[in-house]
Amino acid sequence: MQAVTELPTINPMAPVPHEVVGKRRETYDTMTLELAAPEPFESRPGQFNMLYPFGIGECAISISGDPSRTDRIVHTIRDVGAVTHALHALDIGDHVGVRGPFGTPWPMEAAEGKDLVIVAGGIGLAPVRPAIYEALNHRDRYEQFVLLYGARSPEDLVYLDEIKEWRSRFDAHVDVSVDSAPSGYRGSVGVVTRLIPSADFDPEHAVAFVIGPEIMMRFSVTELRALGMPRDQIYISMERNMQCAVGFCGHCQFGNTFVCRDGAVFCYDDIHSYLPIKEV
Amino acid sequence: MSEKKELVAELARHPFMRGFAPEAVERMAECVEGIREWDEDALIFRAGGEADMCYLVRGGEVAIEIHSPGVGSRIVQTVSHGQVLGWSWLFEPHQWAFDARVLTPASAFVLRGEAVRKCMDEHHDLGYLMMSRFAGLIAARLQATRLQLLDLYASRD
């Protein structure tokens, strides 16, 4: 008689309850939640989890913490709908269901020995923060480190303390710009794409990670390309309606790929032809 | 090196002048009134004022602001090293449309607008080059303004 095959113990569709152990307000509509990992949580920069506030629904949220810390899982969440609103309402000691990690990571190894240029817009700084930690924790692996971050207004800037710390480093070029600001604001004002031409990096010997609203990414890529950066050295993180996170449901189909399974990080060279097609 | 040669050499190093032939830089240097410096919060020009100067920023940061009654002043853009501040001197009615306020101590080459326009009229190659540069600048700022108008980072739900 044939032995019964043991079922795998990890079901990617089953959420595992995690306790909220930290909560920090970033802006008027954005919060960072810290969850205790019941067992060491291994993830790579750029991956995401599915978070499930019980009884409300699930949504894909990028991991925004330091990947070298496996005892905590950090997510930065903008309050934009029912599920994210419920996540914002969680208190320390509450539990939330977690599935993950899912998705492709930022290709840190592709940038080793080269300049690393990160262009982030809005809440897009959160999904790329693990890559920033990774790069700064292993600073000697990269040549120039450039972070260009844009937001809607000074009130929308997240991780202000860390940005200040990163800017104070002599081995990092960090520029921040907001789309508009009240008189008296002392920072740079204008769209983030205009920071690209004046940043200090060698476009032919650099790798770029670009994340933010799709239009912002398109214009950022245009600037990078105008400087001479090859398409296969640019990586972008796509956003689509991700529901199952394992490529079953098809909600996040993007051309011949599924963003949840084949992305969210893609090499621009692989998907550039889909971007101008509005039906995709 | 004479003072004039020094000015020409320094002007030639400004990013806006990249690609200008040496004689074109010399002609532009003839239009330079001087290098000016401003302290924080100084007003370089005010909306509605006569736009008689062209500024090539050498350092510091300058905010382009607009005031709306009831709303207050908003910064719509900042300009820093290597960039051009203002083009109203180039087009009729030569009147500034925005305020320019210094955010961090700034310095700029100040060129007399009328002299630059005359030079462009008399030397068409230089005039074409200048117009091409300013058209590129205006196109880039128009594109940036469109992106700002899209309010890309706003919540969509």
Short mmCIF file of C-alpha atoms in Angstrom, two decimals:
data_model
loop_
_atom_site.label_atom_id
_atom_site.label_comp_id
_atom_site.label_asym_id
_atom_site.label_seq_id
_atom_site.Cartn_x
_atom_site.Cartn_y
_atom_site.Cartn_z
CA MET A 1 0.00 0.00 0.00
CA GLN A 2 1.33 3.40 -0.96
CA ALA A 3 2.29 5.68 1.91
CA VAL A 4 0.27 8.84 2.26
CA THR A 5 2.42 11.80 1.22
CA GLU A 6 2.81 14.28 4.03
CA LEU A 7 1.30 17.63 3.19
CA PRO A 8 3.63 20.62 3.26
CA THR A 9 3.46 22.39 6.58
CA ILE A 10 3.47 25.86 5.05
CA ASN A 11 0.39 26.76 3.11
CA PRO A 12 1.00 30.01 1.21
CA MET A 13 -2.72 30.77 1.37
CA ALA A 14 -3.04 30.43 5.16
CA PRO A 15 -2.41 33.62 7.16
CA VAL A 16 -0.38 33.20 10.34
CA PRO A 17 -1.33 35.45 13.27
CA HIS A 18 1.39 37.95 14.24
CA GLU A 19 1.34 40.28 17.21
CA VAL A 20 1.68 44.03 16.76
CA VAL A 21 4.60 45.13 18.93
CA GLY A 22 5.27 48.61 17.59
CA LYS A 23 3.37 51.43 15.94
CA ARG A 24 4.70 54.72 14.69
CA ARG A 25 2.95 57.54 12.89
CA GLU A 26 4.96 58.70 9.87
CA THR A 27 2.57 61.30 8.41
CA TYR A 28 -1.09 62.29 8.72
CA ASP A 29 -2.10 59.23 6.62
CA THR A 30 0.81 56.83 6.97
CA MET A 31 1.78 54.50 9.79
CA THR A 32 4.55 51.99 10.39
CA LEU A 33 3.58 48.74 12.10
CA GLU A 34 6.10 46.42 13.66
CA LEU A 35 5.12 42.78 14.07
CA ALA A 36 6.87 40.13 16.18
CA ALA A 37 7.98 37.21 14.03
CA PRO A 38 6.96 33.92 15.73
CA GLU A 39 10.00 32.35 14.07
CA PRO A 40 12.94 33.96 12.24
CA PHE A 41 11.52 35.81 9.27
CA GLU A 42 13.78 35.80 6.22
CA SER A 43 12.97 38.24 3.44
CA ARG A 44 14.83 40.07 0.71
CA PRO A 45 14.59 43.80 -0.06
CA GLY A 46 11.58 44.50 -2.27
CA GLN A 47 9.41 41.59 -1.17
CA PHE A 48 5.91 41.99 0.23
CA ASN A 49 3.50 40.27 2.61
CA MET A 50 -0.25 39.85 2.47
CA LEU A 51 -1.67 41.38 5.64
CA TYR A 52 -5.06 40.34 6.94
CA PRO A 53 -6.83 42.36 9.63
CA PHE A 54 -9.23 39.65 10.72
CA GLY A 55 -12.72 39.89 9.30
CA ILE A 56 -11.94 42.84 7.03
CA GLY A 57 -9.85 41.63 4.09
CA GLU A 58 -6.34 41.20 2.79
CA CYS A 59 -3.94 43.49 1.02
CA ALA A 60 -0.38 43.38 -0.26
CA ILE A 61 2.00 45.53 1.78
CA SER A 62 5.70 45.80 1.10
CA ILE A 63 8.15 44.93 3.81
CA SER A 64 9.89 48.14 4.85
CA GLY A 65 12.20 47.00 7.63
CA ASP A 66 15.84 46.02 7.82
CA PRO A 67 16.17 42.54 6.28
CA SER A 68 19.01 41.69 8.67
CA ARG A 69 16.52 41.79 11.57
CA THR A 70 14.64 38.51 11.43
CA ASP A 71 12.76 38.91 14.73
CA ARG A 72 10.61 41.80 13.52
CA ILE A 73 8.53 42.41 10.41
CA VAL A 74 8.02 46.05 9.54
CA HIS A 75 5.39 47.49 7.19
CA THR A 76 4.65 51.11 6.39
CA ILE A 77 1.01 51.52 5.46
CA ARG A 78 -0.87 54.41 3.93
CA ASP A 79 -4.52 54.66 4.94
CA VAL A 80 -6.33 54.52 1.59
CA GLY A 81 -9.16 52.00 1.97
CA ALA A 82 -11.07 49.64 4.27
CA VAL A 83 -8.21 47.16 4.83
CA THR A 84 -5.46 49.72 5.33
CA HIS A 85 -7.81 51.70 7.58
CA ALA A 86 -8.28 48.55 9.73
CA LEU A 87 -4.49 48.07 9.82
CA HIS A 88 -4.11 51.64 11.05
CA ALA A 89 -6.62 50.94 13.80
CA LEU A 90 -4.58 48.04 15.22
CA ASP A 91 -3.03 48.61 18.62
CA ILE A 92 0.00 47.11 20.27
CA GLY A 93 -0.91 43.60 21.40
CA ASP A 94 -3.47 43.11 18.60
CA HIS A 95 -2.93 40.39 16.01
CA VAL A 96 -2.92 40.49 12.24
CA GLY A 97 -2.74 37.61 9.75
CA VAL A 98 0.41 37.47 7.63
CA ARG A 99 1.19 35.50 4.47
CA GLY A 100 4.56 35.85 2.85
CA PRO A 101 7.09 36.93 1.90
CA PHE A 102 6.21 37.04 -1.79
CA GLY A 103 7.59 38.63 -4.93
CA THR A 104 10.92 39.26 -6.54
CA PRO A 105 13.56 41.25 -4.69
CA TRP A 106 15.59 44.27 -5.74
CA PRO A 107 18.68 42.77 -7.41
CA MET A 108 21.27 44.00 -4.91
CA GLU A 109 23.94 41.77 -6.43
CA ALA A 110 23.48 43.42 -9.85
CA ALA A 111 24.55 46.72 -8.30
CA GLU A 112 27.65 45.39 -6.56
CA GLY A 113 30.79 47.11 -7.80
CA LYS A 114 28.68 49.79 -9.45
CA ASP A 115 26.93 53.02 -8.50
CA LEU A 116 23.53 52.36 -6.94
CA VAL A 117 20.88 54.96 -7.75
CA ILE A 118 17.51 54.78 -6.01
CA VAL A 119 14.67 57.02 -7.19
CA ALA A 120 11.60 56.84 -4.95
CA GLY A 121 8.35 58.77 -5.07
CA GLY A 122 5.75 59.10 -2.32
CA ILE A 123 5.12 56.01 -0.22
CA GLY A 124 7.45 54.22 -2.67
CA LEU A 125 10.27 54.93 -0.25
CA ALA A 126 8.88 52.19 2.02
CA PRO A 127 9.33 49.21 -0.34
CA VAL A 128 12.84 50.34 -1.21
CA ARG A 129 13.95 51.08 2.37
CA PRO A 130 15.14 47.48 2.92
CA ALA A 131 17.41 47.93 -0.12
CA ILE A 132 18.74 51.17 1.39
CA TYR A 133 19.47 49.38 4.68
CA GLU A 134 21.15 46.54 2.82
CA ALA A 135 23.29 48.92 0.75
CA LEU A 136 24.30 51.06 3.72
CA ASN A 137 24.98 47.98 5.89
CA HIS A 138 27.35 46.75 3.18
CA ARG A 139 28.46 50.11 1.84
CA ASP A 140 31.80 48.78 0.56
CA ARG A 141 30.02 46.62 -2.03
CA TYR A 142 28.90 49.64 -4.04
CA GLU A 143 30.55 52.67 -5.56
CA GLN A 144 28.38 55.80 -5.32
CA PHE A 145 25.16 55.51 -3.36
CA VAL A 146 22.47 57.93 -4.55
CA LEU A 147 18.97 58.27 -3.11
CA LEU A 148 16.54 60.69 -4.75
CA TYR A 149 13.22 60.95 -2.95
CA GLY A 150 10.17 62.97 -3.97
CA ALA A 151 6.89 63.55 -2.19
CA ARG A 152 3.78 65.65 -2.58
CA SER A 153 4.53 68.15 0.20
CA PRO A 154 6.77 68.45 3.27
CA GLU A 155 3.93 66.91 5.34
CA ASP A 156 4.04 63.79 3.15
CA LEU A 157 7.71 62.97 3.69
CA VAL A 158 8.17 59.68 5.56
CA TYR A 159 11.15 58.45 7.64
CA LEU A 160 12.36 62.00 8.29
CA ASP A 161 14.77 61.01 11.08
CA GLU A 162 16.41 58.39 8.92
CA ILE A 163 16.62 60.68 5.91
CA LYS A 164 18.44 63.17 8.11
CA GLU A 165 20.82 60.43 9.23
CA TRP A 166 21.42 59.22 5.65
CA ARG A 167 22.03 62.79 4.47
CA SER A 168 24.65 63.28 7.15
CA ARG A 169 26.73 60.39 5.80
CA PHE A 170 29.72 61.34 3.70
CA ASP A 171 29.36 58.22 1.59
CA ALA A 172 25.77 58.81 0.47
CA HIS A 173 24.25 61.39 -1.87
CA VAL A 174 20.68 61.93 -0.65
CA ASP A 175 18.40 64.52 -2.24
CA VAL A 176 14.80 65.19 -1.35
CA SER A 177 12.27 67.24 -3.28
CA VAL A 178 8.59 67.99 -2.78
CA ASP A 179 6.10 68.99 -5.46
CA SER A 180 5.05 72.15 -3.66
CA ALA A 181 5.63 73.76 -0.30
CA PRO A 182 4.55 76.76 1.74
CA SER A 183 6.78 79.78 1.76
CA GLY A 184 9.49 79.37 4.36
CA TYR A 185 10.18 75.70 3.57
CA ARG A 186 13.94 75.29 3.31
CA GLY A 187 14.17 72.23 1.09
CA SER A 188 14.15 71.62 -2.64
CA VAL A 189 10.83 72.03 -4.49
CA GLY A 190 9.98 70.45 -7.85
CA VAL A 191 9.32 67.00 -9.24
CA VAL A 192 11.77 64.28 -8.21
CA THR A 193 12.80 63.58 -11.81
CA ARG A 194 14.64 66.91 -11.98
CA LEU A 195 17.07 65.70 -9.32
CA ILE A 196 18.36 62.97 -11.62
CA PRO A 197 20.55 64.99 -14.03
CA SER A 198 22.47 66.68 -11.21
CA ALA A 199 23.04 63.54 -9.12
CA ASP A 200 26.59 62.28 -8.87
CA PHE A 201 26.81 58.88 -10.61
CA ASP A 202 28.15 57.29 -13.77
CA PRO A 203 25.06 56.26 -15.78
CA GLU A 204 26.91 53.61 -17.77
CA HIS A 205 28.34 52.06 -14.63
CA ALA A 206 25.28 52.25 -12.40
CA VAL A 207 22.17 50.29 -11.53
CA ALA A 208 18.93 52.14 -10.79
CA PHE A 209 16.00 51.07 -8.64
CA VAL A 210 12.93 53.18 -9.41
CA ILE A 211 9.70 53.06 -7.45
CA GLY A 212 6.65 55.27 -7.17
CA PRO A 213 3.52 56.08 -9.17
CA GLU A 214 3.79 54.62 -12.67
CA ILE A 215 3.96 57.99 -14.43
CA MET A 216 6.72 59.13 -12.10
CA MET A 217 8.65 55.95 -12.88
CA ARG A 218 8.21 56.47 -16.63
CA PHE A 219 9.56 60.00 -16.46
CA SER A 220 12.39 58.92 -14.15
CA VAL A 221 13.38 56.21 -16.59
CA THR A 222 13.29 58.78 -19.42
CA GLU A 223 15.77 60.95 -17.47
CA LEU A 224 18.02 57.97 -16.70
CA ARG A 225 17.94 56.86 -20.33
CA ALA A 226 18.72 60.41 -21.49
CA LEU A 227 21.87 60.26 -19.37
CA GLY A 228 22.85 57.05 -21.15
CA MET A 229 21.83 54.38 -18.67
CA PRO A 230 21.10 51.08 -20.47
CA ARG A 231 17.60 49.61 -20.10
CA ASP A 232 18.90 46.41 -18.53
CA GLN A 233 20.46 48.37 -15.66
CA ILE A 234 17.14 49.88 -14.60
CA TYR A 235 14.71 48.06 -12.29
CA ILE A 236 11.21 49.22 -11.48
CA SER A 237 8.61 48.04 -9.01
CA MET A 238 5.13 47.65 -10.48
CA GLU A 239 1.88 47.98 -8.60
CA ARG A 240 -1.26 46.06 -9.53
CA ASN A 241 -4.24 44.61 -7.68
CA MET A 242 -2.57 41.65 -5.96
CA GLN A 243 -5.00 39.27 -4.27
CA CYS A 244 -3.64 35.73 -4.04
CA ALA A 245 0.07 36.65 -4.17
CA VAL A 246 0.99 33.30 -5.74
CA GLY A 247 -0.03 33.74 -9.38
CA PHE A 248 -3.33 31.81 -9.17
CA CYS A 249 -6.04 34.41 -9.38
CA GLY A 250 -4.81 36.52 -12.29
CA HIS A 251 -5.91 39.87 -10.85
CA CYS A 252 -2.41 41.32 -11.17
CA GLN A 253 -1.71 40.17 -14.72
CA PHE A 254 0.63 42.57 -16.51
CA GLY A 255 1.31 41.55 -20.10
CA ASN A 256 2.51 37.98 -19.94
CA THR A 257 3.51 38.24 -16.29
CA PHE A 258 1.84 38.29 -12.89
CA VAL A 259 3.08 41.14 -10.76
CA CYS A 260 2.71 39.12 -7.53
CA ARG A 261 4.75 36.17 -8.76
CA ASP A 262 7.07 37.56 -11.46
CA GLY A 263 7.42 41.00 -9.80
CA ALA A 264 6.79 43.33 -8.20
CA VAL A 265 10.41 44.20 -9.12
CA PHE A 266 11.05 43.89 -12.84
CA CYS A 267 13.99 44.69 -15.05
CA TYR A 268 12.85 47.60 -17.20
CA ASP A 269 14.28 45.88 -20.27
CA ASP A 270 11.80 43.01 -19.81
CA ILE A 271 8.62 45.08 -19.52
CA HIS A 272 9.30 48.42 -21.18
CA SER A 273 7.08 47.58 -24.15
CA TYR A 274 4.02 47.12 -21.90
CA LEU A 275 4.30 50.41 -20.06
CA PRO A 276 2.91 52.74 -22.75
CA ILE A 277 -0.09 50.42 -23.37
CA LYS A 278 -2.92 51.69 -21.22
CA GLU A 279 -4.95 48.47 -21.48
CA VAL A 280 -2.16 46.41 -19.84
CA MET B 1 44.77 86.97 -15.69
CA SER B 2 42.78 90.17 -16.26
CA GLU B 3 39.46 90.64 -14.51
CA LYS B 4 37.60 90.35 -17.80
CA LYS B 5 39.35 87.13 -18.80
CA GLU B 6 38.66 85.73 -15.36
CA LEU B 7 34.96 86.54 -15.74
CA VAL B 8 34.85 84.90 -19.19
CA ALA B 9 36.57 81.81 -17.85
CA GLU B 10 34.21 81.58 -14.91
CA LEU B 11 31.14 82.16 -17.06
CA ALA B 12 32.30 79.43 -19.47
CA ARG B 13 32.30 76.96 -16.56
CA HIS B 14 28.63 77.60 -15.77
CA PRO B 15 26.57 74.55 -16.88
CA PHE B 16 24.21 76.75 -18.92
CA MET B 17 27.13 77.82 -21.11
CA ARG B 18 28.23 74.26 -21.93
CA GLY B 19 28.59 73.94 -25.70
CA PHE B 20 28.93 77.70 -26.30
CA ALA B 21 31.85 78.62 -28.55
CA PRO B 22 34.54 80.78 -26.82
CA GLU B 23 33.52 83.87 -28.80
CA ALA B 24 29.86 83.33 -27.82
CA VAL B 25 30.86 83.16 -24.16
CA GLU B 26 32.86 86.36 -24.61
CA ARG B 27 29.83 88.09 -26.12
CA MET B 28 27.66 86.93 -23.23
CA ALA B 29 30.31 88.10 -20.77
CA GLU B 30 29.92 91.60 -22.27
CA CYS B 31 26.33 91.52 -20.99
CA VAL B 32 27.29 90.56 -17.44
CA GLU B 33 26.63 93.33 -14.99
CA GLY B 34 28.40 91.46 -12.23
CA ILE B 35 28.32 88.59 -9.82
CA ARG B 36 25.86 89.20 -7.01
CA GLU B 37 25.44 87.51 -3.68
CA TRP B 38 22.34 87.40 -1.51
CA ASP B 39 21.69 86.44 2.08
CA GLU B 40 19.01 84.06 3.24
CA ASP B 41 15.47 85.40 2.76
CA ALA B 42 16.55 88.17 0.37
CA LEU B 43 14.08 88.91 -2.42
CA ILE B 44 15.85 88.82 -5.79
CA PHE B 45 12.79 89.95 -7.73
CA ARG B 46 9.11 90.36 -7.14
CA ALA B 47 6.09 89.38 -9.28
CA GLY B 48 4.99 92.33 -11.39
CA GLY B 49 8.40 93.98 -11.31
CA GLU B 50 10.38 94.84 -14.41
CA ALA B 51 12.24 91.75 -15.67
CA ASP B 52 15.45 93.41 -16.77
CA MET B 53 18.02 90.85 -15.64
CA CYS B 54 18.92 87.24 -16.38
CA TYR B 55 20.37 85.23 -13.50
CA LEU B 56 22.67 82.22 -13.87
CA VAL B 57 22.84 80.72 -10.40
CA ARG B 58 26.33 79.82 -9.16
CA GLY B 59 25.47 78.60 -5.68
CA GLY B 60 22.84 78.44 -2.98
CA GLU B 61 19.17 77.80 -3.45
CA VAL B 62 16.44 80.17 -4.57
CA ALA B 63 12.68 79.59 -4.25
CA ILE B 64 10.25 80.65 -6.95
CA GLU B 65 7.12 81.64 -5.08
CA ILE B 66 3.65 82.80 -5.87
CA HIS B 67 1.30 84.58 -3.51
CA SER B 68 -2.41 83.99 -3.55
CA PRO B 69 -4.65 86.12 -1.33
CA GLY B 70 -6.27 83.95 1.29
CA VAL B 71 -3.92 81.04 0.57
CA GLY B 72 -0.57 82.66 1.25
CA SER B 73 2.72 82.12 -0.50
CA ARG B 74 3.60 78.74 -2.03
CA ILE B 75 6.95 77.64 -3.41
CA VAL B 76 6.43 76.14 -6.85
CA GLN B 77 10.06 75.38 -7.60
CA THR B 78 13.56 75.84 -6.29
CA VAL B 79 16.56 76.71 -8.42
CA SER B 80 20.13 75.97 -7.43
CA HIS B 81 23.72 75.82 -8.70
CA GLY B 82 24.04 75.63 -12.46
CA GLN B 83 20.47 76.57 -13.21
CA VAL B 84 18.81 79.62 -14.74
CA LEU B 85 16.55 81.83 -12.68
CA GLY B 86 13.84 83.48 -14.74
CA TRP B 87 13.20 83.98 -18.43
CA SER B 88 10.70 86.86 -18.29
CA TRP B 89 13.49 89.23 -19.38
CA LEU B 90 13.45 87.41 -22.73
CA PHE B 91 9.78 87.87 -23.60
CA GLU B 92 7.39 90.82 -23.71
CA PRO B 93 6.20 92.46 -21.51
CA HIS B 94 9.46 91.82 -19.56
CA GLN B 95 7.67 91.50 -16.26
CA TRP B 96 8.36 88.92 -13.55
CA ALA B 97 5.51 86.46 -13.01
CA PHE B 98 6.75 85.10 -9.67
CA ASP B 99 8.77 86.14 -6.64
CA ALA B 100 12.32 84.82 -6.24
CA ARG B 101 13.38 84.43 -2.61
CA VAL B 102 16.74 83.16 -1.38
CA LEU B 103 16.53 80.01 0.74
CA THR B 104 20.23 79.51 1.38
CA PRO B 105 22.86 82.20 0.70
CA ALA B 106 23.07 82.40 -3.08
CA SER B 107 25.17 83.92 -5.80
CA ALA B 108 24.57 84.39 -9.52
CA PHE B 109 25.92 85.94 -12.67
CA VAL B 110 23.61 88.86 -13.38
CA LEU B 111 23.22 89.62 -17.08
CA ARG B 112 21.46 92.72 -18.40
CA GLY B 113 18.38 91.43 -20.22
CA GLU B 114 18.30 94.20 -22.81
CA ALA B 115 21.99 93.70 -23.65
CA VAL B 116 21.49 89.93 -24.05
CA ARG B 117 18.49 90.47 -26.34
CA LYS B 118 20.47 92.97 -28.45
CA CYS B 119 23.38 90.54 -28.67
CA MET B 120 21.00 87.76 -29.77
CA ASP B 121 19.53 90.04 -32.46
CA GLU B 122 22.93 91.02 -33.80
CA HIS B 123 24.47 87.54 -33.73
CA HIS B 124 21.88 85.13 -35.02
CA ASP B 125 23.90 81.97 -34.32
CA LEU B 126 24.19 82.98 -30.70
CA GLY B 127 20.53 84.04 -30.70
CA TYR B 128 19.49 80.64 -32.04
CA LEU B 129 21.60 78.83 -29.47
CA MET B 130 20.17 80.91 -26.65
CA MET B 131 16.61 80.40 -27.87
CA SER B 132 17.24 76.64 -28.17
CA ARG B 133 18.57 76.55 -24.62
CA PHE B 134 15.64 78.50 -23.23
CA ALA B 135 13.12 76.44 -25.25
CA GLY B 136 14.61 73.28 -23.72
CA LEU B 137 14.48 74.84 -20.28
CA ILE B 138 10.88 75.95 -20.71
CA ALA B 139 9.87 72.54 -22.11
CA ALA B 140 11.46 70.77 -19.13
CA ARG B 141 9.70 73.07 -16.69
CA LEU B 142 6.39 72.67 -18.53
CA GLN B 143 6.74 68.90 -18.25
CA ALA B 144 7.59 69.20 -14.56
CA THR B 145 4.58 71.46 -14.04
CA ARG B 146 2.31 68.93 -15.75
CA LEU B 147 3.61 66.23 -13.43
CA GLN B 148 2.97 68.51 -10.44
CA LEU B 149 -0.57 69.16 -11.70
CA LEU B 150 -1.22 65.42 -11.91
CA ASP B 151 -0.71 65.28 -8.15
CA LEU B 152 0.87 61.85 -8.61
CA TYR B 153 1.18 60.96 -4.96
CA ALA B 154 -2.39 61.77 -3.97
CA SER B 155 -4.60 59.00 -2.60
CA ARG B 156 -6.80 57.55 -5.35
CA ASP B 157 -9.44 55.87 -3.14
#
